[in-house]
Structures are given as structure tokens and as C-alpha cells.
Amino acid sequence: MRTIIKIGFVIVGWLCFAVVVFANASEQSQHLMKLPLDECLKLGFQNHSKIIAAEHRVVIAEKGVREKYGSYLPSVNYLIERTKSSIKQPYYGVTVTSESDTYTEGISVTQYLYAGGAIKADYQIALLNLESALEGKRRAEQELVYNIKFAFFDLWLKQQNYQTALASLENKAKHYQLINRMYLIGSCNKLDLSQARVLWEEQKVATQSAKNRMSEAGLTLAALIGIDKFQSIGAELDLSKIDFSDKPEDDPQAIAKAAYLERPDLRQVKQSVAIAEYQIKKAKAVLLPRVSLSGNYQLEDEQLLSDDTKRWSLTINLSGMAFDGFATRNRIEAAQENLKLIQSQEAAARDQVTVEVIQTLRSLKETKELVNTNHLNIDLAKENVYLTEIQFNNGKATTNDFKNAQISLIQALDGYYGQVINYLIQQAKMDYVTGKDTPIKR
């Protein structure tokens, strides 16, 4: 009777486990939205706040260019004025009141003929600010691409870790059921049964932890691409389409030189150098004279009669600064020091790019070798699990042997997937450190 009851518990436990696994799989398939990398990038470019902010900065810089271009054009001013006045004053004991009604209108046009180069400097600075805003947008896009790729690949890795944990959970459940049957017929002792049960329970906890890490990775990706944070998403990646045979270029000097030309942040530094040079010219322009031409037309009408007074004038104005307490001199010297500062920052930025290129190139090569090595470890680990199961069935292996074989297989699978993702991340980082743009289908 006890044996029958034990067998009944075994069957019920096995059925419960199967129902739970099926329910989890069904729930995931119903609510999980799988996205390919291209779709994630497209959503990110549409929704991310940094891209939207960068686009606004470009528009602001464009308006700044149009504003400064207006300084090349003449300025037009107009005047319309009507004055009514009443004056009362005594005259030989009698109060005399005099009234007047005056109407004046006029228009003037002023054109700068020469401003010491200040207008040109302002306009060139505005153009450089626009170019810098465009490069800032490029850098924001490149940074977002890298962050999305990192989050996408990390999510895919967490998915594989979870699937590996599920497979291990199923194997350990089967192992426990096998030990339980053997215990019922007296082929193993209660210690073996307890070890198998503990092994199964530990794997349940590890599987739940893997699921939690997968959910956290999905939340990170959802935040980057701007979709509902409560939507469960999955990364859709086909490893068969990844070519691991490509050999990365091994000339860091050539890669760094290309990065100097392509990196948006380095271009922005160069633009800052040019802006600093124009700031010096703008400061020096104060020392030079300004020449302007003004035309003025004015009409005056007293008492709103038809007898109008019309005045025309054409004026050439020459103005300049004679002395301002050495303010201009100090402004010029400060602009010159600012130029030297930015030039030193440019040199430091080039050095940093060189370091990033060398480090990323080394990591890319190392990871590529580890991908191949870990792939071989998977085959060995699977073969070890298979042989251990045979030995266990023949009484030549213990539960600990089975546990160690399972752990080795999990480590091999997680290690392989981890190196694959690390390789893809290093590729994405190489694109980022070299300033490579990623075309996005919008």
C-alpha cells in the first residue's frame, strides 16, 4: 500500500511539473513581443528624448545662422508721430491760448559698409555652431545605437540563460523522478533521493533568478526604444546569419586616423577651434572703424495743412573706439588663451580616441577566439552529460557526478552565448569609437 501511495505522489508531482512548464511556456508565447534589432533601432530613433533634443538644437542653430545673416542686409526703421499741444500764457492781463497739431512721418535705411570683420565673424561662428549641432545629433544617434545594441544583445543573452536554466530544470526534474523510482524499488538509498530533490529545488531558484534577470534586461531595452515598460519584449536574433569568420582590421593606427576624421565629437572640437579663432577676430574688430551709409526721408505737417515739409538726407558715418580702459585688449588676450585651451583639448581627445581604438580592437580579437573555444566546450559538455547518464544508469556514477556534468554544460552554454554577445557588443563599440553611422530605416 505504501509503495502504491509513493508511486501516486510521484505521478502527481510529475504531472504538476509538466503543467507548470507548459503554463509558463504558454504565458510567454501569448504576451511576449519579439523584436529584431532593426525594429528596436527604428523605435529608438523615433522615441528617444536625446534624439528629439538634438533635432531641436539643430533647428535653433539654423535660426541663429539666419539671424546673423540678417546683419549683412540693411536695417529699415520708420517713424510715425502726431503731437497735439495747448499752451496758455498771460498777455497784458489776458490769458491767451495757443494750440498746435503736428504730424510727422519718416523712414530711414542704414547699411553697414565695413564693420571691421565683426559681422563676418558672427556669421561664420553661427555656421560653425550649426555644423556642431549636426555633429552633436550624429553623436547622439551613434550613442543611442550602441546603447540599444548593448541592451538588445544583453536581453538575448539573458533569454538564452533562461532557456538553459529551464532545460537544466527539466533534466534535474527527470533525474529526481528517476531516483525516486529507483528508491521505490530499493535500487538507491534515501540520501541519493534527498540529493536529487535538493538539486531540483536549487535549480528552481536559479531558473527564477534567470527569468528575473531577463525581465530586467527587457525593461532596460523598452526604456531605450520608448515603448510600454509593462510590455514583455524579446530579442529576435539569428546566430546563423552572423559571420564569425570576418577578421577585424589589425592596424590600430589606420583605424585611429580614420576615427579622427569621422568621430562627431572630434569634429566638434575642430569646430570649437575655428570658433575660437573667429572670436579673436571679433574681439579685434572693435579696434577698427565702422563705416555705414544711412538714407533718411521725413515729412512734417503743421496743423495738418497741405503745406508739408519734406526732408531728404544721405549720411556716411565713420565711428570707432578710441579708448575703453584696456577692456578690448584683455578681451583679445582672453580669446587667444581660449584658443590655446581648446587646441590642447583637441590633442587630448585624439589621444583618448587612439586608446579606445586599441583597447576595442584587442577585445574584439580576443572575444573572437573565445567564441570558437567555447563552441567546442559545448560539444564536450553535452557528451559528458550523456556519458554520465549512462554511467549513472549502470551504477557507475553518483548524483554529484550528474550534478557536476549539468553544471559544466550550463557553464559551457552560458560561456558560449556570453562570448558571442560580447563579440557583437565589441563590434558595436568599434563602430561607436570610430564614428561609424548606422543607417536606420524609418
Short mmCIF file of C-alpha atoms in Angstrom, two decimals:
data_model
loop_
_atom_site.label_atom_id
_atom_site.label_comp_id
_atom_site.label_asym_id
_atom_site.label_seq_id
_atom_site.Cartn_x
_atom_site.Cartn_y
_atom_site.Cartn_z
CA MET A 1 0.00 0.00 0.00
CA ARG A 2 2.82 2.44 0.89
CA THR A 3 4.50 1.68 -2.39
CA ILE A 4 1.33 2.47 -4.32
CA ILE A 5 0.91 5.75 -2.42
CA LYS A 6 4.53 6.71 -3.16
CA ILE A 7 4.07 5.94 -6.84
CA GLY A 8 0.90 8.07 -6.83
CA PHE A 9 2.79 11.01 -5.34
CA VAL A 10 5.48 10.61 -8.00
CA ILE A 11 2.93 10.68 -10.81
CA VAL A 12 1.10 13.68 -9.34
CA GLY A 13 4.39 15.56 -8.85
CA TRP A 14 5.49 14.85 -12.40
CA LEU A 15 2.14 15.98 -13.81
CA CYS A 16 2.25 19.20 -11.75
CA PHE A 17 5.73 19.92 -13.05
CA ALA A 18 4.63 19.35 -16.64
CA VAL A 19 1.59 21.60 -16.17
CA VAL A 20 3.72 24.40 -14.69
CA VAL A 21 6.27 24.22 -17.52
CA PHE A 22 3.52 24.21 -20.15
CA ALA A 23 1.73 27.14 -18.46
CA ASN A 24 4.94 29.19 -18.34
CA ALA A 25 5.67 28.50 -21.99
CA SER A 26 2.08 29.32 -22.99
CA GLU A 27 2.10 32.57 -20.98
CA GLN A 28 5.36 33.70 -22.57
CA SER A 29 4.16 32.93 -26.09
CA GLN A 30 0.94 34.92 -25.54
CA HIS A 31 2.39 38.10 -24.01
CA LEU A 32 5.96 38.24 -25.34
CA MET A 33 6.60 40.67 -28.20
CA LYS A 34 9.74 39.66 -30.06
CA LEU A 35 11.58 42.43 -31.86
CA PRO A 36 14.53 42.27 -34.28
CA LEU A 37 17.41 44.68 -33.86
CA ASP A 38 16.41 46.85 -36.83
CA GLU A 39 12.97 47.43 -35.37
CA CYS A 40 14.44 48.36 -31.98
CA LEU A 41 16.75 50.91 -33.61
CA LYS A 42 13.86 52.37 -35.60
CA LEU A 43 11.72 52.76 -32.47
CA GLY A 44 14.63 54.26 -30.56
CA PHE A 45 15.27 56.92 -33.21
CA GLN A 46 11.57 57.80 -33.21
CA ASN A 47 11.05 57.98 -29.46
CA HIS A 48 14.26 58.67 -27.57
CA SER A 49 14.44 62.06 -25.87
CA LYS A 50 18.13 62.66 -26.72
CA ILE A 51 17.44 62.40 -30.46
CA ILE A 52 14.47 64.75 -30.17
CA ALA A 53 16.56 67.22 -28.15
CA ALA A 54 19.39 67.04 -30.70
CA GLU A 55 16.95 67.83 -33.51
CA HIS A 56 15.73 70.89 -31.60
CA ARG A 57 19.33 72.08 -31.18
CA VAL A 58 19.83 71.83 -34.94
CA VAL A 59 16.72 73.93 -35.59
CA ILE A 60 17.88 76.54 -33.05
CA ALA A 61 21.30 76.70 -34.72
CA GLU A 62 19.65 77.14 -38.14
CA LYS A 63 17.69 80.10 -36.77
CA GLY A 64 20.94 81.51 -35.41
CA VAL A 65 22.51 81.39 -38.89
CA ARG A 66 19.55 83.25 -40.37
CA GLU A 67 19.73 85.82 -37.60
CA LYS A 68 23.41 86.57 -38.21
CA TYR A 69 22.91 86.64 -41.99
CA GLY A 70 20.47 89.47 -41.41
CA SER A 71 23.37 91.66 -40.31
CA TYR A 72 24.56 91.75 -43.95
CA LEU A 73 21.25 93.26 -45.02
CA PRO A 74 20.22 96.90 -44.50
CA SER A 75 18.11 97.82 -41.49
CA VAL A 76 14.94 99.82 -42.10
CA ASN A 77 13.31 101.98 -39.41
CA TYR A 78 10.15 104.04 -39.60
CA LEU A 79 8.61 106.81 -37.50
CA ILE A 80 5.00 107.98 -37.30
CA GLU A 81 4.26 110.69 -34.78
CA ARG A 82 1.38 113.05 -34.11
CA THR A 83 1.61 115.71 -31.41
CA LYS A 84 -1.15 117.91 -30.08
CA SER A 85 -0.26 120.70 -27.66
CA SER A 86 -2.06 123.53 -25.93
CA ILE A 87 -0.27 126.43 -24.23
CA LYS A 88 -1.95 129.03 -22.03
CA GLN A 89 0.02 132.14 -21.06
CA PRO A 90 -0.87 135.64 -19.80
CA TYR A 91 -0.63 138.51 -22.22
CA TYR A 92 -1.24 142.03 -20.85
CA GLY A 93 -3.58 140.68 -18.24
CA VAL A 94 -5.39 138.40 -20.64
CA THR A 95 -4.87 134.64 -20.85
CA VAL A 96 -4.00 133.64 -24.38
CA THR A 97 -4.32 130.05 -25.52
CA SER A 98 -2.30 128.69 -28.43
CA GLU A 99 -2.76 125.21 -29.88
CA SER A 100 -0.75 123.17 -32.34
CA ASP A 101 -1.29 119.87 -34.15
CA THR A 102 1.85 118.38 -35.71
CA TYR A 103 2.11 115.18 -37.78
CA THR A 104 5.46 113.64 -38.63
CA GLU A 105 6.34 110.51 -40.57
CA GLY A 106 9.67 109.21 -41.77
CA ILE A 107 11.67 106.24 -42.88
CA SER A 108 15.42 105.55 -42.67
CA VAL A 109 17.63 102.86 -44.19
CA THR A 110 21.07 102.01 -42.80
CA GLN A 111 23.62 99.73 -44.41
CA TYR A 112 26.98 98.83 -42.88
CA LEU A 113 29.73 99.15 -45.47
CA TYR A 114 32.52 97.99 -43.16
CA ALA A 115 32.40 96.71 -39.59
CA GLY A 116 35.98 95.59 -39.03
CA GLY A 117 35.10 91.96 -39.76
CA ALA A 118 32.71 91.62 -36.80
CA ILE A 119 29.66 90.81 -38.95
CA LYS A 120 31.53 88.15 -40.90
CA ALA A 121 32.93 86.65 -37.71
CA ASP A 122 29.45 86.43 -36.16
CA TYR A 123 28.06 84.77 -39.28
CA GLN A 124 30.90 82.24 -39.50
CA ILE A 125 30.50 81.41 -35.80
CA ALA A 126 26.79 80.79 -36.39
CA LEU A 127 27.60 78.46 -39.31
CA LEU A 128 30.09 76.57 -37.16
CA ASN A 129 27.52 76.30 -34.37
CA LEU A 130 25.11 74.75 -36.88
CA GLU A 131 27.76 72.27 -38.01
CA SER A 132 28.48 71.45 -34.38
CA ALA A 133 24.77 70.88 -33.70
CA LEU A 134 24.59 68.49 -36.65
CA GLU A 135 27.64 66.61 -35.36
CA GLY A 136 26.07 66.55 -31.92
CA LYS A 137 22.99 64.94 -33.42
CA ARG A 138 25.19 62.36 -35.17
CA ARG A 139 26.96 61.56 -31.91
CA ALA A 140 23.63 61.25 -30.08
CA GLU A 141 22.44 58.83 -32.76
CA GLN A 142 25.65 56.79 -32.58
CA GLU A 143 25.47 56.65 -28.81
CA LEU A 144 21.84 55.55 -28.93
CA VAL A 145 22.66 52.85 -31.50
CA TYR A 146 25.39 51.48 -29.25
CA ASN A 147 23.19 51.56 -26.15
CA ILE A 148 20.30 49.86 -27.94
CA LYS A 149 22.59 47.19 -29.38
CA PHE A 150 24.12 46.60 -25.96
CA ALA A 151 20.69 46.28 -24.34
CA PHE A 152 19.36 44.14 -27.20
CA PHE A 153 22.28 41.70 -27.10
CA ASP A 154 22.16 41.61 -23.32
CA LEU A 155 18.46 40.73 -23.43
CA TRP A 156 19.12 37.97 -25.96
CA LEU A 157 21.87 36.58 -23.72
CA LYS A 158 19.54 36.64 -20.71
CA GLN A 159 16.95 34.80 -22.80
CA GLN A 160 19.47 32.09 -23.62
CA ASN A 161 20.50 31.87 -19.97
CA TYR A 162 16.86 31.44 -19.02
CA GLN A 163 16.29 28.76 -21.66
CA THR A 164 19.42 26.95 -20.47
CA ALA A 165 18.15 27.15 -16.91
CA LEU A 166 14.76 25.78 -17.99
CA ALA A 167 16.42 22.89 -19.82
CA SER A 168 18.54 22.15 -16.76
CA LEU A 169 15.43 22.32 -14.56
CA GLU A 170 13.70 19.78 -16.77
CA ASN A 171 16.73 17.46 -16.71
CA LYS A 172 17.04 17.68 -12.94
CA ALA A 173 13.32 17.04 -12.55
CA LYS A 174 13.63 13.94 -14.70
CA HIS A 175 16.65 12.90 -12.70
CA TYR A 176 14.72 13.29 -9.47
CA GLN A 177 11.85 11.20 -10.84
CA LEU A 178 14.32 8.54 -11.90
CA ILE A 179 15.94 8.45 -8.44
CA ASN A 180 12.50 8.33 -6.88
CA ARG A 181 11.55 5.29 -8.94
CA MET A 182 14.84 3.64 -8.10
CA TYR A 183 14.27 4.40 -4.41
CA LEU A 184 10.83 2.80 -4.54
CA ILE A 185 12.28 -0.44 -5.86
CA GLY A 186 15.24 -0.28 -3.48
CA SER A 187 17.97 0.46 -6.05
CA CYS A 188 19.24 3.57 -4.20
CA ASN A 189 19.12 4.97 -0.70
CA LYS A 190 17.29 7.91 0.79
CA LEU A 191 20.43 10.10 0.69
CA ASP A 192 20.53 9.84 -3.09
CA LEU A 193 16.85 10.77 -3.21
CA SER A 194 17.41 13.79 -0.95
CA GLN A 195 20.37 14.98 -3.01
CA ALA A 196 18.35 14.73 -6.21
CA ARG A 197 15.48 16.66 -4.63
CA VAL A 198 17.81 19.41 -3.35
CA LEU A 199 19.41 19.61 -6.78
CA TRP A 200 15.98 20.09 -8.37
CA GLU A 201 14.90 22.71 -5.82
CA GLU A 202 18.13 24.68 -6.25
CA GLN A 203 17.59 24.73 -9.97
CA LYS A 204 14.07 26.12 -9.49
CA VAL A 205 15.57 29.10 -7.66
CA ALA A 206 18.29 29.53 -10.30
CA THR A 207 15.67 29.42 -13.06
CA GLN A 208 13.56 32.08 -11.37
CA SER A 209 16.65 34.26 -10.96
CA ALA A 210 17.43 33.85 -14.65
CA LYS A 211 13.87 34.84 -15.50
CA ASN A 212 14.13 37.95 -13.32
CA ARG A 213 17.38 39.00 -15.00
CA MET A 214 15.73 38.51 -18.39
CA SER A 215 12.81 40.73 -17.34
CA GLU A 216 15.19 43.45 -16.11
CA ALA A 217 17.08 43.37 -19.42
CA GLY A 218 13.78 43.68 -21.29
CA LEU A 219 12.83 46.69 -19.19
CA THR A 220 16.14 48.39 -20.00
CA LEU A 221 15.61 47.88 -23.73
CA ALA A 222 11.99 49.03 -23.54
CA ALA A 223 13.09 52.29 -21.89
CA LEU A 224 15.65 52.92 -24.64
CA ILE A 225 13.26 52.35 -27.54
CA GLY A 226 10.38 54.19 -25.90
CA ILE A 227 7.68 51.51 -25.66
CA ASP A 228 5.39 50.45 -22.82
CA LYS A 229 7.53 49.47 -19.82
CA PHE A 230 4.97 46.82 -18.84
CA GLN A 231 5.19 45.12 -22.24
CA SER A 232 7.27 41.93 -22.17
CA ILE A 233 9.67 42.02 -25.10
CA GLY A 234 12.15 39.55 -26.51
CA ALA A 235 15.21 39.94 -28.70
CA GLU A 236 14.98 38.15 -32.02
CA LEU A 237 18.46 37.22 -33.21
CA ASP A 238 19.55 34.56 -35.70
CA LEU A 239 23.10 33.45 -34.90
CA SER A 240 23.35 31.60 -38.21
CA LYS A 241 23.42 34.96 -40.00
CA ILE A 242 26.41 36.20 -38.01
CA ASP A 243 29.72 35.73 -39.76
CA PHE A 244 32.40 34.92 -37.21
CA SER A 245 34.98 34.32 -39.91
CA ASP A 246 35.50 38.04 -40.55
CA LYS A 247 38.93 39.14 -39.47
CA PRO A 248 38.96 42.57 -37.83
CA GLU A 249 41.45 45.04 -39.23
CA ASP A 250 44.62 44.84 -37.16
CA ASP A 251 46.12 48.26 -37.93
CA PRO A 252 45.11 50.45 -34.98
CA GLN A 253 46.99 53.46 -36.36
CA ALA A 254 44.99 53.44 -39.61
CA ILE A 255 41.72 52.92 -37.71
CA ALA A 256 42.56 55.78 -35.33
CA LYS A 257 43.35 58.13 -38.24
CA ALA A 258 40.00 57.31 -39.81
CA ALA A 259 38.32 57.92 -36.45
CA TYR A 260 39.93 61.38 -36.24
CA LEU A 261 38.04 62.28 -39.41
CA GLU A 262 34.74 60.53 -38.68
CA ARG A 263 34.14 60.95 -34.95
CA PRO A 264 31.49 63.68 -34.44
CA ASP A 265 32.95 64.75 -31.10
CA LEU A 266 36.38 65.31 -32.68
CA ARG A 267 34.76 67.28 -35.46
CA GLN A 268 33.05 69.37 -32.80
CA VAL A 269 36.42 70.07 -31.19
CA LYS A 270 37.79 71.21 -34.56
CA GLN A 271 34.76 73.45 -34.96
CA SER A 272 35.39 74.85 -31.48
CA VAL A 273 38.94 75.70 -32.55
CA ALA A 274 37.60 77.54 -35.59
CA ILE A 275 35.03 79.37 -33.43
CA ALA A 276 37.79 80.44 -31.03
CA GLU A 277 39.77 81.85 -33.96
CA TYR A 278 36.76 83.88 -35.11
CA GLN A 279 36.21 85.06 -31.55
CA ILE A 280 39.70 86.59 -31.68
CA LYS A 281 38.86 88.33 -34.97
CA LYS A 282 35.60 89.55 -33.50
CA ALA A 283 37.40 90.98 -30.45
CA LYS A 284 39.96 92.73 -32.66
CA ALA A 285 37.20 94.20 -34.83
CA VAL A 286 36.37 96.66 -32.04
CA LEU A 287 39.71 98.39 -32.69
CA LEU A 288 38.79 99.02 -36.34
CA PRO A 289 36.48 101.77 -37.60
CA ARG A 290 32.91 101.15 -38.66
CA VAL A 291 31.51 102.70 -41.82
CA SER A 292 27.79 102.88 -42.50
CA LEU A 293 25.54 104.60 -45.03
CA SER A 294 22.14 105.94 -43.96
CA GLY A 295 19.32 107.38 -46.01
CA ASN A 296 16.50 109.26 -44.31
CA TYR A 297 13.20 110.68 -45.51
CA GLN A 298 10.94 112.71 -43.21
CA LEU A 299 7.67 114.54 -43.75
CA GLU A 300 6.34 117.18 -41.32
CA ASP A 301 2.86 118.68 -41.44
CA GLU A 302 1.94 121.57 -39.17
CA GLN A 303 -1.74 121.94 -38.29
CA LEU A 304 -2.48 119.11 -40.80
CA LEU A 305 -2.41 121.57 -43.68
CA SER A 306 -1.42 120.76 -47.18
CA ASP A 307 1.76 122.75 -46.72
CA ASP A 308 4.09 119.85 -45.93
CA THR A 309 7.80 119.99 -45.14
CA LYS A 310 9.81 117.16 -46.70
CA ARG A 311 13.38 116.37 -45.78
CA TRP A 312 15.82 114.01 -47.50
CA SER A 313 19.24 113.11 -46.17
CA LEU A 314 22.08 110.74 -47.06
CA THR A 315 24.73 110.23 -44.40
CA ILE A 316 28.03 108.39 -44.35
CA ASN A 317 29.04 107.60 -40.80
CA LEU A 318 32.53 106.73 -39.62
CA SER A 319 32.81 105.63 -35.99
CA GLY A 320 35.30 103.83 -33.81
CA MET A 321 36.58 103.28 -30.33
CA ALA A 322 39.49 105.40 -29.11
CA PHE A 323 39.95 104.06 -25.58
CA ASP A 324 37.89 101.71 -23.38
CA GLY A 325 40.11 101.22 -20.36
CA PHE A 326 42.03 98.23 -21.87
CA ALA A 327 38.79 96.17 -21.94
CA THR A 328 39.27 95.25 -25.60
CA ARG A 329 42.90 94.34 -25.08
CA ASN A 330 42.01 91.94 -22.26
CA ARG A 331 39.13 90.52 -24.30
CA ILE A 332 41.52 89.72 -27.15
CA GLU A 333 44.06 88.11 -24.84
CA ALA A 334 41.33 86.00 -23.18
CA ALA A 335 40.15 84.84 -26.63
CA GLN A 336 43.71 83.87 -27.54
CA GLU A 337 44.09 81.86 -24.33
CA ASN A 338 40.76 80.17 -25.03
CA LEU A 339 42.09 79.10 -28.42
CA LYS A 340 45.15 77.54 -26.82
CA LEU A 341 42.94 75.73 -24.30
CA ILE A 342 40.72 74.21 -26.99
CA GLN A 343 43.75 73.17 -29.04
CA SER A 344 45.13 71.30 -26.02
CA GLN A 345 41.72 69.66 -25.54
CA GLU A 346 41.79 68.57 -29.18
CA ALA A 347 45.15 66.85 -28.65
CA ALA A 348 43.83 65.11 -25.53
CA ALA A 349 40.72 63.98 -27.40
CA ARG A 350 42.84 62.47 -30.20
CA ASP A 351 44.91 60.57 -27.63
CA GLN A 352 41.73 59.25 -25.99
CA VAL A 353 40.39 58.06 -29.34
CA THR A 354 43.64 56.22 -30.00
CA VAL A 355 43.40 54.45 -26.63
CA GLU A 356 39.75 53.49 -27.24
CA VAL A 357 40.53 52.11 -30.69
CA ILE A 358 43.46 50.00 -29.46
CA GLN A 359 41.51 48.61 -26.49
CA THR A 360 38.41 47.80 -28.52
CA LEU A 361 40.42 46.17 -31.29
CA ARG A 362 42.21 43.93 -28.80
CA SER A 363 38.94 42.98 -27.10
CA LEU A 364 37.37 42.19 -30.47
CA LYS A 365 40.18 39.84 -31.44
CA GLU A 366 40.25 38.15 -28.05
CA THR A 367 36.49 37.65 -27.97
CA LYS A 368 36.50 36.15 -31.46
CA GLU A 369 38.95 33.48 -30.32
CA LEU A 370 36.90 32.79 -27.19
CA VAL A 371 33.76 32.27 -29.29
CA ASN A 372 35.45 29.41 -31.17
CA THR A 373 36.88 27.90 -27.98
CA ASN A 374 33.59 27.98 -26.09
CA HIS A 375 31.75 26.42 -29.02
CA LEU A 376 33.99 23.37 -28.71
CA ASN A 377 33.33 23.22 -24.96
CA ILE A 378 29.60 22.84 -25.59
CA ASP A 379 30.09 19.62 -27.56
CA LEU A 380 32.37 18.23 -24.87
CA ALA A 381 29.95 19.16 -22.09
CA LYS A 382 26.98 17.57 -23.88
CA GLU A 383 28.97 14.39 -24.43
CA ASN A 384 29.94 14.38 -20.74
CA VAL A 385 26.29 14.66 -19.66
CA TYR A 386 25.32 11.81 -21.99
CA LEU A 387 28.08 9.53 -20.71
CA THR A 388 27.36 10.41 -17.08
CA GLU A 389 23.70 9.46 -17.51
CA ILE A 390 24.72 6.10 -18.95
CA GLN A 391 27.16 5.51 -16.11
CA PHE A 392 24.54 6.52 -13.57
CA ASN A 393 22.02 4.06 -15.01
CA ASN A 394 24.71 1.38 -14.76
CA GLY A 395 25.52 2.30 -11.18
CA LYS A 396 28.97 3.71 -12.00
CA ALA A 397 28.17 7.38 -11.31
CA THR A 398 26.57 9.29 -8.45
CA THR A 399 24.12 12.16 -8.22
CA ASN A 400 27.05 14.51 -7.62
CA ASP A 401 28.60 13.32 -10.87
CA PHE A 402 25.33 14.08 -12.64
CA LYS A 403 25.19 17.49 -10.94
CA ASN A 404 28.74 18.35 -11.97
CA ALA A 405 28.08 17.32 -15.56
CA GLN A 406 24.96 19.51 -15.65
CA ILE A 407 26.84 22.45 -14.18
CA SER A 408 29.59 22.03 -16.78
CA LEU A 409 27.03 22.03 -19.57
CA ILE A 410 25.31 25.16 -18.23
CA GLN A 411 28.65 26.92 -17.89
CA ALA A 412 29.63 25.89 -21.42
CA LEU A 413 26.35 27.13 -22.91
CA ASP A 414 26.33 30.36 -20.93
CA GLY A 415 30.00 30.87 -21.70
CA TYR A 416 29.46 30.43 -25.43
CA TYR A 417 26.42 32.68 -25.58
CA GLY A 418 28.21 35.22 -23.41
CA GLN A 419 31.23 35.36 -25.72
CA VAL A 420 29.00 35.58 -28.81
CA ILE A 421 27.21 38.56 -27.31
CA ASN A 422 30.48 40.08 -26.14
CA TYR A 423 31.79 39.77 -29.69
CA LEU A 424 28.71 41.55 -31.08
CA ILE A 425 28.96 44.24 -28.41
CA GLN A 426 32.63 44.80 -29.22
CA GLN A 427 31.69 45.16 -32.89
CA ALA A 428 29.09 47.77 -31.91
CA LYS A 429 31.66 49.52 -29.74
CA MET A 430 34.15 49.58 -32.61
CA ASP A 431 31.54 51.34 -34.74
CA TYR A 432 30.97 53.79 -31.89
CA VAL A 433 34.62 54.63 -31.17
CA THR A 434 35.37 55.06 -34.89
CA GLY A 435 32.32 57.28 -35.50
CA LYS A 436 30.58 54.96 -37.93
CA ASP A 437 26.97 55.83 -38.71
CA THR A 438 24.33 53.10 -38.75
CA PRO A 439 21.65 53.54 -41.46
CA ILE A 440 18.17 53.32 -39.95
CA LYS A 441 15.08 52.51 -42.00
CA ARG A 442 12.43 54.98 -40.85
#
